[in-house]
Amino acid sequence: MPLLIHALILRPEALGDLSSALQHIGDVTGAGPLELVAVKDAGAVAVPLEKVPSPPSQEELLRYADAVEQLAALATILPMRFGSTAASPEELLRMLSANRDPILAALERVEGRVEYSLRILAPGEDGAHPRDLEGTVPDALSGGGIQREYLRRKYQAHRQAEQLSREATELREELKLKLSALDPSTQFVLSDASAFLVDLSILISRPAAAGLGPVFDLFGKEHPERPLMVTGPWPPYTFSSLTIQ
């Protein structure tokens, strides 16, 4: 029977009565009978399914995410995207055996760490700082006429886009500097395809995460016009990139 894989898990043999914990997680989340398939110090947690729903319902996605979060509270894991499957337990075991080294490296990279999402909304059309857009337009765009008015608007839009790009870079670098001071091993992933002015995912050690509040408070005081939205802690979804053979 096919298996829907929820997560890869580090050193499952060191977790004590894991089977009882998996049964509990499966029961309370409604995910189903979670099973462990393991090879030495790497394993995978999955649930048998006759058919993986495609597309999944919102309820199924929420159950899946709930189970992954509870697994992350139990052990070091790499979450798998919904729809990751193996044809059988034997096929999953073969995959784990063939990819043991990269799986272990990826799991150890996120061990003891949690993910947060940091976002700053992009301003609307009237959200740019007027002081940054002051100044005369080039002489060639001065004067009347529909064409020159159109070009002036394009010029101002271009200037605003440049200003926002500079500001986004400055804000990102400031956040990185502050967070690296808290934990030099903090990892960052920038989302380029985003409607936000800043869209940054961070992976930070659990002890350092306890000190995030004062860092974010200080950033907010220094940039009251650019509120920082923080969500997390999450399992390391953004940092679970892994090439499987």
Coordinates of C-alpha atoms in Angstrom, one line a residue:
M1 CA 0.0 0.0 0.0
P2 CA 1.3 3.5 -0.8
L3 CA 2.7 5.6 2.1
L4 CA 2.1 9.3 2.5
I5 CA 5.4 10.6 4.0
H6 CA 5.0 13.3 6.7
A7 CA 8.6 13.8 7.7
L8 CA 12.2 12.5 7.8
I9 CA 13.4 12.0 11.3
L10 CA 16.8 12.1 12.9
R11 CA 18.0 9.2 15.2
P12 CA 14.6 7.6 15.8
E13 CA 16.2 4.8 17.9
A14 CA 17.1 7.4 20.6
L15 CA 13.6 8.6 21.1
G16 CA 12.4 5.9 23.5
D17 CA 8.8 4.6 23.0
L18 CA 8.4 6.3 19.6
S19 CA 5.6 3.9 18.4
S20 CA 3.3 5.1 21.3
A21 CA 4.1 8.7 20.5
L22 CA 3.3 8.2 16.8
Q23 CA 0.1 6.5 17.7
H24 CA -0.9 9.4 20.0
I25 CA 0.0 12.0 17.3
G26 CA -2.0 10.1 14.7
D27 CA -5.0 9.8 17.0
V28 CA -5.2 13.4 18.2
T29 CA -4.5 15.0 14.8
G30 CA -6.7 12.6 12.8
A31 CA -3.7 12.0 10.5
G32 CA -4.1 8.2 10.8
P33 CA -1.9 5.3 11.8
L34 CA 1.6 6.9 11.6
E35 CA 4.4 4.4 11.0
L36 CA 8.2 4.6 11.3
V37 CA 10.4 3.2 8.5
A38 CA 14.1 3.6 9.5
V39 CA 17.6 2.7 8.5
K40 CA 20.2 3.1 11.3
D41 CA 20.0 6.8 12.4
A42 CA 17.6 8.1 9.8
G43 CA 14.0 7.4 9.3
A44 CA 10.7 8.5 7.9
V45 CA 7.3 8.9 9.4
A46 CA 4.4 8.0 7.1
V47 CA 0.8 6.8 7.0
P48 CA -0.6 4.1 4.7
L49 CA -3.1 5.5 2.2
E50 CA -4.9 3.7 -0.5
K51 CA -5.1 6.9 -2.4
V52 CA -3.4 10.3 -1.8
P53 CA -6.1 13.0 -2.2
S54 CA -5.4 15.3 -5.1
P55 CA -6.1 18.1 -4.7
P56 CA -6.2 17.8 -0.9
S57 CA -9.0 19.5 1.1
Q58 CA -8.2 22.3 3.5
E59 CA -9.1 19.9 6.4
E60 CA -6.6 17.3 5.1
L61 CA -3.8 19.9 4.8
L62 CA -4.5 21.2 8.3
R63 CA -4.4 17.6 9.7
Y64 CA -1.1 17.0 7.9
A65 CA 0.4 20.3 9.2
D66 CA -0.8 19.6 12.7
A67 CA 0.9 16.2 12.7
V68 CA 4.1 17.6 11.3
E69 CA 4.2 20.3 14.1
Q70 CA 3.7 17.7 16.8
L71 CA 6.5 15.5 15.2
A72 CA 8.8 18.6 15.3
A73 CA 8.1 19.0 19.0
L74 CA 9.1 15.4 19.5
A75 CA 12.3 15.1 17.4
T76 CA 14.5 16.7 14.8
I77 CA 12.6 16.4 11.5
L78 CA 12.6 17.5 7.9
P79 CA 8.9 18.2 6.9
M80 CA 7.8 16.7 3.6
R81 CA 5.4 18.6 1.4
F82 CA 1.9 17.1 1.3
G83 CA 1.8 14.5 -1.5
S84 CA 5.3 13.1 -0.9
T85 CA 4.8 9.3 -1.2
A86 CA 6.5 6.0 -1.5
A87 CA 4.9 3.0 -3.3
S88 CA 5.5 0.7 -0.3
P89 CA 7.4 0.4 3.0
E90 CA 10.1 -1.5 1.1
E91 CA 10.4 1.3 -1.4
L92 CA 10.7 3.9 1.4
L93 CA 13.4 1.8 3.1
R94 CA 15.3 1.6 -0.2
M95 CA 15.1 5.4 -0.6
L96 CA 16.4 5.9 3.0
S97 CA 19.3 3.5 2.5
A98 CA 20.3 5.0 -0.9
N99 CA 20.2 8.5 0.5
R100 CA 21.3 8.1 4.1
D101 CA 24.2 10.5 4.0
P102 CA 22.5 13.5 2.4
I103 CA 19.4 12.9 4.6
L104 CA 21.6 12.8 7.8
A105 CA 23.4 16.0 6.7
A106 CA 20.1 17.8 6.1
L107 CA 18.7 16.7 9.4
E108 CA 21.8 17.7 11.3
R109 CA 21.7 21.1 9.6
V110 CA 18.3 21.8 11.2
E111 CA 18.9 20.0 14.5
G112 CA 17.9 22.1 17.5
R113 CA 16.6 24.9 15.3
V114 CA 13.2 26.5 14.5
E115 CA 12.0 28.6 11.6
Y116 CA 10.4 32.0 11.7
S117 CA 8.9 34.1 8.9
L118 CA 9.7 37.9 8.9
R119 CA 7.6 40.1 6.6
I120 CA 7.2 43.8 6.0
L121 CA 4.3 45.0 3.9
A122 CA 5.0 46.9 0.7
P123 CA 3.5 50.4 0.7
G124 CA 0.6 51.2 -1.6
E125 CA 0.8 53.8 -4.3
D126 CA 0.8 56.6 -1.6
G127 CA 3.1 54.7 0.8
A128 CA 6.5 55.9 -0.4
H129 CA 8.4 58.5 1.7
P130 CA 7.8 61.9 0.0
R131 CA 11.3 63.0 1.1
D132 CA 12.8 60.2 -1.0
L133 CA 10.9 61.2 -4.1
E134 CA 11.4 65.0 -3.9
G135 CA 13.3 66.8 -6.5
T136 CA 12.8 68.1 -10.0
V137 CA 12.3 65.8 -12.9
P138 CA 14.8 65.9 -15.8
D139 CA 14.6 69.0 -18.0
A140 CA 13.5 66.7 -20.9
L141 CA 10.4 65.8 -19.0
S142 CA 9.4 69.3 -18.0
G143 CA 6.6 71.3 -19.6
G144 CA 3.1 70.4 -20.7
G145 CA 1.7 67.8 -23.0
I146 CA 0.1 64.4 -22.6
Q147 CA 3.3 62.6 -23.6
R148 CA 5.5 64.4 -21.2
E149 CA 2.9 63.9 -18.4
Y150 CA 2.9 60.2 -19.1
L151 CA 6.7 60.1 -19.1
R152 CA 6.9 62.0 -15.8
R153 CA 4.6 59.4 -14.2
K154 CA 6.7 56.6 -15.5
Y155 CA 9.8 58.4 -14.2
Q156 CA 8.4 58.9 -10.8
A157 CA 7.2 55.2 -10.7
H158 CA 10.7 54.1 -11.6
R159 CA 12.2 56.3 -8.9
Q160 CA 9.8 54.9 -6.3
A161 CA 10.6 51.3 -7.3
E162 CA 14.3 52.1 -7.0
Q163 CA 13.8 53.7 -3.6
L164 CA 11.7 50.7 -2.3
S165 CA 14.3 48.3 -3.6
R166 CA 17.1 50.1 -1.7
E167 CA 14.9 50.3 1.4
A168 CA 14.1 46.6 1.2
T169 CA 17.8 45.7 1.0
E170 CA 18.7 48.0 3.9
L171 CA 15.9 46.5 6.1
R172 CA 16.9 42.9 5.2
E173 CA 20.6 43.6 6.0
E174 CA 19.7 45.3 9.3
L175 CA 17.6 42.3 10.3
K176 CA 20.3 39.9 9.3
L177 CA 22.9 41.9 11.3
K178 CA 20.8 42.0 14.4
L179 CA 19.8 38.3 14.2
S180 CA 23.4 37.2 13.5
A181 CA 24.5 39.1 16.6
L182 CA 22.0 37.0 18.6
D183 CA 23.0 33.7 16.9
P184 CA 25.9 33.8 14.4
S185 CA 24.8 30.5 12.9
T186 CA 21.3 31.8 11.9
Q187 CA 20.4 30.9 8.4
F188 CA 18.4 33.1 6.0
V189 CA 16.3 32.4 2.9
L190 CA 14.9 35.4 1.0
S191 CA 11.7 35.1 -1.1
D192 CA 12.2 37.0 -4.3
A193 CA 8.7 36.3 -5.7
S194 CA 6.8 38.1 -3.0
A195 CA 4.3 41.0 -2.7
F196 CA 6.0 42.0 0.5
L197 CA 8.7 44.7 0.8
V198 CA 10.7 42.2 2.9
D199 CA 9.9 38.4 3.0
L200 CA 12.6 36.6 5.0
S201 CA 12.7 33.1 6.5
I202 CA 15.2 32.4 9.3
L203 CA 16.4 29.2 10.9
I204 CA 17.7 30.0 14.4
S205 CA 18.7 27.9 17.4
R206 CA 16.1 27.3 20.0
P207 CA 18.1 28.9 22.8
A208 CA 18.6 32.0 20.7
A209 CA 15.0 32.1 19.7
A210 CA 14.1 33.0 23.3
G211 CA 15.9 36.3 22.7
L212 CA 14.0 37.3 19.6
G213 CA 11.4 39.5 21.3
P214 CA 13.8 42.3 22.3
V215 CA 15.4 42.3 18.9
F216 CA 12.1 42.7 17.1
D217 CA 11.0 45.3 19.6
L218 CA 14.1 47.4 18.9
F219 CA 13.6 47.0 15.2
G220 CA 10.0 48.2 15.5
K221 CA 11.0 51.3 17.5
E222 CA 13.6 52.1 14.9
H223 CA 11.2 51.6 12.0
P224 CA 7.7 52.5 13.2
E225 CA 6.6 53.2 9.6
R226 CA 7.5 49.7 8.6
P227 CA 5.8 47.2 11.0
L228 CA 7.4 43.8 11.1
M229 CA 5.1 40.8 11.0
V230 CA 6.6 37.7 12.7
T231 CA 5.2 34.2 12.5
G232 CA 6.6 31.0 14.1
P233 CA 8.2 29.0 15.4
W234 CA 7.6 26.5 12.6
P235 CA 9.1 23.2 11.6
P236 CA 11.9 24.0 9.1
Y237 CA 9.8 23.8 5.9
T238 CA 11.8 26.4 4.0
F239 CA 15.1 24.8 5.0
S240 CA 14.2 21.2 4.1
S241 CA 15.7 21.2 0.6
L242 CA 17.0 17.8 -0.2
T243 CA 17.7 15.9 -3.5
I244 CA 16.5 12.3 -3.2
Q245 CA 17.8 9.6 -5.6

